[in-house]
Coordinates of C-alpha atoms and ligand atoms in Angstrom, one line a residue:
X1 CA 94.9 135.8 75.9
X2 CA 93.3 139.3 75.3
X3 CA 94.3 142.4 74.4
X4 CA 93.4 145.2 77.0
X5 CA 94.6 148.8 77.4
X6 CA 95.5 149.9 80.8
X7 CA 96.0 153.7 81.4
X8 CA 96.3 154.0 77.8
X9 CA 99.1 151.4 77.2
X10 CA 98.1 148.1 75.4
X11 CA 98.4 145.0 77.0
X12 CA 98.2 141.3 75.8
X13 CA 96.9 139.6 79.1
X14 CA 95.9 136.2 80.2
X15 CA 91.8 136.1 80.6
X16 CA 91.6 133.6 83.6
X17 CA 93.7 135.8 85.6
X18 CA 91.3 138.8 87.4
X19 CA 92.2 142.3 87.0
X20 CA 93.7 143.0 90.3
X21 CA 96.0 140.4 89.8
X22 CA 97.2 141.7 86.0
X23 CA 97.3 145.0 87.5
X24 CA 99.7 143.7 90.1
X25 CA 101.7 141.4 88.1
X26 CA 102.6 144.7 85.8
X27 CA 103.6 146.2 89.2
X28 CA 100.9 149.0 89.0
X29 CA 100.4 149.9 92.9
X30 CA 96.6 149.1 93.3
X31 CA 95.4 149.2 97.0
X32 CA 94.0 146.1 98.7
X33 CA 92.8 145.4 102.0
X34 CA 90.8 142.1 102.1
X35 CA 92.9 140.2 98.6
X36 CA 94.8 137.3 99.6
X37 CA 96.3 136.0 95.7
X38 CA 96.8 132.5 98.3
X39 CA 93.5 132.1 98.2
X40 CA 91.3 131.0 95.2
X41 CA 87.9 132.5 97.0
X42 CA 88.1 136.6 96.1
X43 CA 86.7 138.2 99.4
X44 CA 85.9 141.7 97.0
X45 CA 84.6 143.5 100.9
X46 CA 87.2 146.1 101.2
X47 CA 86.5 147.7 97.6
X48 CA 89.9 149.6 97.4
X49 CA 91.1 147.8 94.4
X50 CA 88.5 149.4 92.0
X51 CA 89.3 150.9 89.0
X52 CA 88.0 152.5 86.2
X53 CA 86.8 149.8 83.7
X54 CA 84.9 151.2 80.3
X55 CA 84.0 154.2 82.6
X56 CA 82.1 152.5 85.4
X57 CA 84.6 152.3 88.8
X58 CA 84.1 148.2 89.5
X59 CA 86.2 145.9 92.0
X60 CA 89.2 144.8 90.1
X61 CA 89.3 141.1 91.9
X62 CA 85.9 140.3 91.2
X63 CA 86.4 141.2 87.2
X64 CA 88.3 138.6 84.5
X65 CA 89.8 140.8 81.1
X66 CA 87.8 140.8 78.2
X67 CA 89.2 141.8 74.8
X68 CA 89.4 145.7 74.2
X69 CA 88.7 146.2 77.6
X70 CA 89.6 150.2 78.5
X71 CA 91.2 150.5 82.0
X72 CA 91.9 153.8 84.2
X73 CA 93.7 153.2 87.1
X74 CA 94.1 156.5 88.5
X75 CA 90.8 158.2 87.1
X76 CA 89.5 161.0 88.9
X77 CA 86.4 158.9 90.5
X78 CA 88.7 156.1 91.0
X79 CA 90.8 158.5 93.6
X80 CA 87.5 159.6 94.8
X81 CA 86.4 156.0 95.4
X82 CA 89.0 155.5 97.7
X83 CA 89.2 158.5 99.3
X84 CA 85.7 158.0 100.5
X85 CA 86.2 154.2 101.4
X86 CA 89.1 155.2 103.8
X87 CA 87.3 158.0 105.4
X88 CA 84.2 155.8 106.1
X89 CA 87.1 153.1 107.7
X90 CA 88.4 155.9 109.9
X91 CA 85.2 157.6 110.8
X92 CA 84.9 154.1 112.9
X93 CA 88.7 153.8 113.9
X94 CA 90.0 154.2 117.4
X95 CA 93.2 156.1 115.6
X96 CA 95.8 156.3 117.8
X97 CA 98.9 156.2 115.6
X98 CA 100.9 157.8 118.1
X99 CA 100.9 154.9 120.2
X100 CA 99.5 152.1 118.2
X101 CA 102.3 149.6 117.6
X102 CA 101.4 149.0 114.5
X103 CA 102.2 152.2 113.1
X104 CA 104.9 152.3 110.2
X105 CA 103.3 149.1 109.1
X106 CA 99.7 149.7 109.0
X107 CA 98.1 149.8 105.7
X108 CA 95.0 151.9 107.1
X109 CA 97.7 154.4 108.0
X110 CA 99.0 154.3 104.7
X111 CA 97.1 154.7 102.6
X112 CA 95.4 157.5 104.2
X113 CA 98.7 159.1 104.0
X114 CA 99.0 158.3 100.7
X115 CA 95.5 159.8 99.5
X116 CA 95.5 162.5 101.8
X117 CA 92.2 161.4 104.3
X118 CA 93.4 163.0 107.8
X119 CA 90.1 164.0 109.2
X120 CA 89.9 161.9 112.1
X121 CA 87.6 162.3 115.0
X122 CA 89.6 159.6 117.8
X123 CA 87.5 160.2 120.9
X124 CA 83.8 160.3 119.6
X125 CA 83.9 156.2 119.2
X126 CA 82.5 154.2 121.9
X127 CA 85.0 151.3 122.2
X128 CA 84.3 148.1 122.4
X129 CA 85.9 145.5 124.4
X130 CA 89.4 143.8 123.4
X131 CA 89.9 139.9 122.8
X132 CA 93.2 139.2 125.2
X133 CA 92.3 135.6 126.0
X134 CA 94.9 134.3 123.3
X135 CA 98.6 133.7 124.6
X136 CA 100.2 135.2 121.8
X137 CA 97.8 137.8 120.2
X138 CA 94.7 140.1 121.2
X139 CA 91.9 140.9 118.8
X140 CA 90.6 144.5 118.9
X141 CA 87.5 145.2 117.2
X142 CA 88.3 148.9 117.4
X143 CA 91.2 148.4 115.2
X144 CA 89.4 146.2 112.7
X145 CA 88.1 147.7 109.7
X146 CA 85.6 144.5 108.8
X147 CA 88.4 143.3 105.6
X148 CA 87.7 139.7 106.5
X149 CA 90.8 138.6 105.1
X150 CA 91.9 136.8 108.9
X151 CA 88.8 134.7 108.7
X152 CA 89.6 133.8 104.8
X153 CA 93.1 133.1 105.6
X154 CA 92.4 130.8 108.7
X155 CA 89.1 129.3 106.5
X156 CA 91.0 128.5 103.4
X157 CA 95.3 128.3 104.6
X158 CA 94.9 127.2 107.8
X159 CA 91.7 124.9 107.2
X160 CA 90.5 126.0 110.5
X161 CA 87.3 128.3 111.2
X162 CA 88.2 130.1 114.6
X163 CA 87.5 133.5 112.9
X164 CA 84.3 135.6 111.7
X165 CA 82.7 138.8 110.8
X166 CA 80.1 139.9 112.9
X167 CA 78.4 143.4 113.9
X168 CA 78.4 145.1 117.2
X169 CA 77.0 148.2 117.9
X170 CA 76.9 149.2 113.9
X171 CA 80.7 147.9 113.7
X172 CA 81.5 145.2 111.3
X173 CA 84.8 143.5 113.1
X174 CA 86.4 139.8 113.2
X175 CA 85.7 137.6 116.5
X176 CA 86.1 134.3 117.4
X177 CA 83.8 132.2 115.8
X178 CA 81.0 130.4 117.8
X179 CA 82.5 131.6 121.2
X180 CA 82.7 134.2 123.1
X181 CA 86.8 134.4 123.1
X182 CA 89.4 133.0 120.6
X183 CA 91.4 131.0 123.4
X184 CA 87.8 128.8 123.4
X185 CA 87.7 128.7 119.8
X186 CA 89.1 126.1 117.4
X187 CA 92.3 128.0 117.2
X188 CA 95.8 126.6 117.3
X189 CA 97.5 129.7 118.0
X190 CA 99.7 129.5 114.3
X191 CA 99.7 133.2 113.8
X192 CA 99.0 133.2 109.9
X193 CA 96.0 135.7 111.0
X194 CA 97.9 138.2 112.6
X195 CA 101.1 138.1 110.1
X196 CA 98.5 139.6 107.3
X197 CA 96.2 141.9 109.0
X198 CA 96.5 145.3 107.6
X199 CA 95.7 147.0 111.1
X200 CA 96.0 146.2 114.4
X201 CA 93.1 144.6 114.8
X202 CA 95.6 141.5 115.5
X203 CA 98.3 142.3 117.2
X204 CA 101.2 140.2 118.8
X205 CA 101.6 140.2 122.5
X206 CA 105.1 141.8 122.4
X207 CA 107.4 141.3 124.8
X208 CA 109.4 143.8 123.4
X209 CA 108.8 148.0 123.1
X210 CA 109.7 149.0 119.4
X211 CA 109.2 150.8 116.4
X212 CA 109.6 149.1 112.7
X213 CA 112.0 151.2 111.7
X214 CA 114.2 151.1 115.0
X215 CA 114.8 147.4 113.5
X216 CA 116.8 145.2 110.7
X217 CA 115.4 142.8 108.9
X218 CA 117.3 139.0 109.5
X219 CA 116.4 136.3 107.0
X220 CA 116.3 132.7 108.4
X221 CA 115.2 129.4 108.2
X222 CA 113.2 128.6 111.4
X223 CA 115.0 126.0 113.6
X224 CA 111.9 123.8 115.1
X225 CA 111.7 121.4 112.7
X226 CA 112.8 120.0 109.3
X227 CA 110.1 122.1 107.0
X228 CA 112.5 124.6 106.4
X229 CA 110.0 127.8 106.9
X230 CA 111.1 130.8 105.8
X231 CA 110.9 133.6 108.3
X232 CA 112.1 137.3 108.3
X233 CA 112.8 138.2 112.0
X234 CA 113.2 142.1 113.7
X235 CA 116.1 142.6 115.8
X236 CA 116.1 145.5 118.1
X237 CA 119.2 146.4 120.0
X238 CA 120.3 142.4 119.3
X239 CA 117.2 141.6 120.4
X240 CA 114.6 139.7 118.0
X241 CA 111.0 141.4 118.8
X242 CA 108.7 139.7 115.9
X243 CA 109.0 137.0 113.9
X244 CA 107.0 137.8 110.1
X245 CA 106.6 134.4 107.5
X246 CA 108.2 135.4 104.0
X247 CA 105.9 134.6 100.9
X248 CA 107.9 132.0 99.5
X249 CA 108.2 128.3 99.7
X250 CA 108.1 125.8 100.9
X251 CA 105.6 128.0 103.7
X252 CA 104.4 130.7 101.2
X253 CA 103.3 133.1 104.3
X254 CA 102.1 130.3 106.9
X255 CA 104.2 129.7 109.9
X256 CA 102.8 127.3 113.4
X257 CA 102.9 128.6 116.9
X258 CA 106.6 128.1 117.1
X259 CA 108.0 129.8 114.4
X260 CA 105.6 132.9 114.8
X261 CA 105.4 133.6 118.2
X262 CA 108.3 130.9 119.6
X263 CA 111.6 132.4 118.9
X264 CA 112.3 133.8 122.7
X265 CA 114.7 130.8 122.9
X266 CA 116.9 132.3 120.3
Ligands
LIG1 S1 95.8 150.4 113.3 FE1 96.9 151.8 111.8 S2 95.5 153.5 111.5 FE2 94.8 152.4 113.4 S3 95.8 153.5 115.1 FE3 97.1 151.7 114.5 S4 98.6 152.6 113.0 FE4 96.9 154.0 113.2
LIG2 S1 91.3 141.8 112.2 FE1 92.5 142.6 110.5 S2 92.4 141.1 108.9 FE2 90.7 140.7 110.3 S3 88.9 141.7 109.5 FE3 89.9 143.1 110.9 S4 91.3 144.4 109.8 FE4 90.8 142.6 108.5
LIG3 S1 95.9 132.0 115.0 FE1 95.6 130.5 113.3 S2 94.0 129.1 114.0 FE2 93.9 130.9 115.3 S3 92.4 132.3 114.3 FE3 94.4 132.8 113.5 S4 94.7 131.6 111.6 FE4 93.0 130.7 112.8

């Protein structure tokens, strides 16, 4: 253990923990695009979880306490940090919030609400061409902001390596790995990469027009089988639209085909 002082409060803190994740278990709101705490491997590409440490703004995941470590979480160049990160992420953003579906849910969206970045210039991007070849889910490069965390979270939870970064036209974006389309790829269709991507870079197929808050929120146990995952579904009008894993056991966030994208027969 060390002692640490966090926005001028002293904390006793375990050293093999990173920062990000002290900072989160005291329930200080520290953004994160990219983190996975599921994962051992710490991506550190988004950069939004820097802070202030001994006066240098440094990626919180990639840093362990050390003893009389000084902390700012909410510095001035710490706010600046960010602010500049998510302006650079929408300066090469097809933002259509209006229509997107993942609005009301979309991290991009906010946390630029949050710190105040509106300056968005929608129609100057040359889009690039959308992944539908997947039953269940489309990938949309102009929606990705490059985090990386779908290709971690297939690579390391889903042992599986259907996903990668790569760059088109100046655009860092996920793609299927070593194919042209993900419904070629290695992938089994389980969903666990669209359930935590903080755009719509994957997005369901819905069967369903909605809104996130036109719907409740139904905790169940998915039906399929005897592993007793955990699932929050949205009901609409009676109606369940999307099925989301809950972070706790015995599936901590992971679902198969069936219980993310199988629940029509309900
Ligand atoms: S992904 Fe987020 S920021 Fe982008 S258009 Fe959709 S809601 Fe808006
Ligand atoms: S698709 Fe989503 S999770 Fe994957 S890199 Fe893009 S923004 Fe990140
Ligand atoms: S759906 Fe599953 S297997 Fe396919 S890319 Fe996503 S995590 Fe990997």
């Amino acid at each position: 253990m060390v002692n640490i002082t966090i926005d001028g409060k002293n904390y006793l803190v375990n050293e093999k923990l990173s920062l990000l994740e002290t900072l989160q278990s005291l329930e200080l709101e520290i953004p994160t695009f990219c983190r996975d705490n599921r994962s051992e491997e710490k991506l550190g590409i988004c950069g939004m979880c820097a802070v202030s440490i001994d006066g240098t703004v440094t990626k919180s995941c990639k840093t362990l306490p050390t003893e009389g470590m000084v902390i700012d979480t909410k510095a001035p160049e710490v706010i600046d940090n960010r602010k500049k990160l998510l302006q650079k992420y929408i300066d090469n953003h097809h933002v259509n919030c209006l229509v997107c579906q993942k609005s009301g849910q979309c991290k991009l969206q906010e946390y630029c609400y949050k710190y105040g970045v509106d300056k968005t210039i929608p129609n100057s991007l040359n889009l690039l061409p959308i992944d539908d070849s997947n039953p269940f889910f489309i990938i949309d490069p102009n929606k990705c902001i490059g985090c990386g965390k779908c290709a971690q979270i297939c690579r390391n939870l889903q042992c599986n390596h259907a996903l990668k970064l790569k760059t088109t036209d100046g655009k860092i974006h996920t793609w299927a790995n070593k194919t042209d389309n993900i419904n070629s790829s290695t992938c089994v269709s389980c969903g666990n990469c669209v359930s935590f991507c903080p755009t719509a870079g994957l997005l369901p197929k819905y069967k369903h027009q909605f809104r996130h808050w036109e719907t409740k929120t139904v905790k169940t146990t998915c039906g399929y089988c005897g592993v007793g995952c955990q699932i929050n579904f949205e009901v609409k009008d009676n109606v369940i639209v999307e099925s989301h894993p809950i972070l706790v056991k015995p599936n901590v966030g992971l679902l198969c085909v069936k219980g993310k994208f199988g629940f029509s027969y309900v």
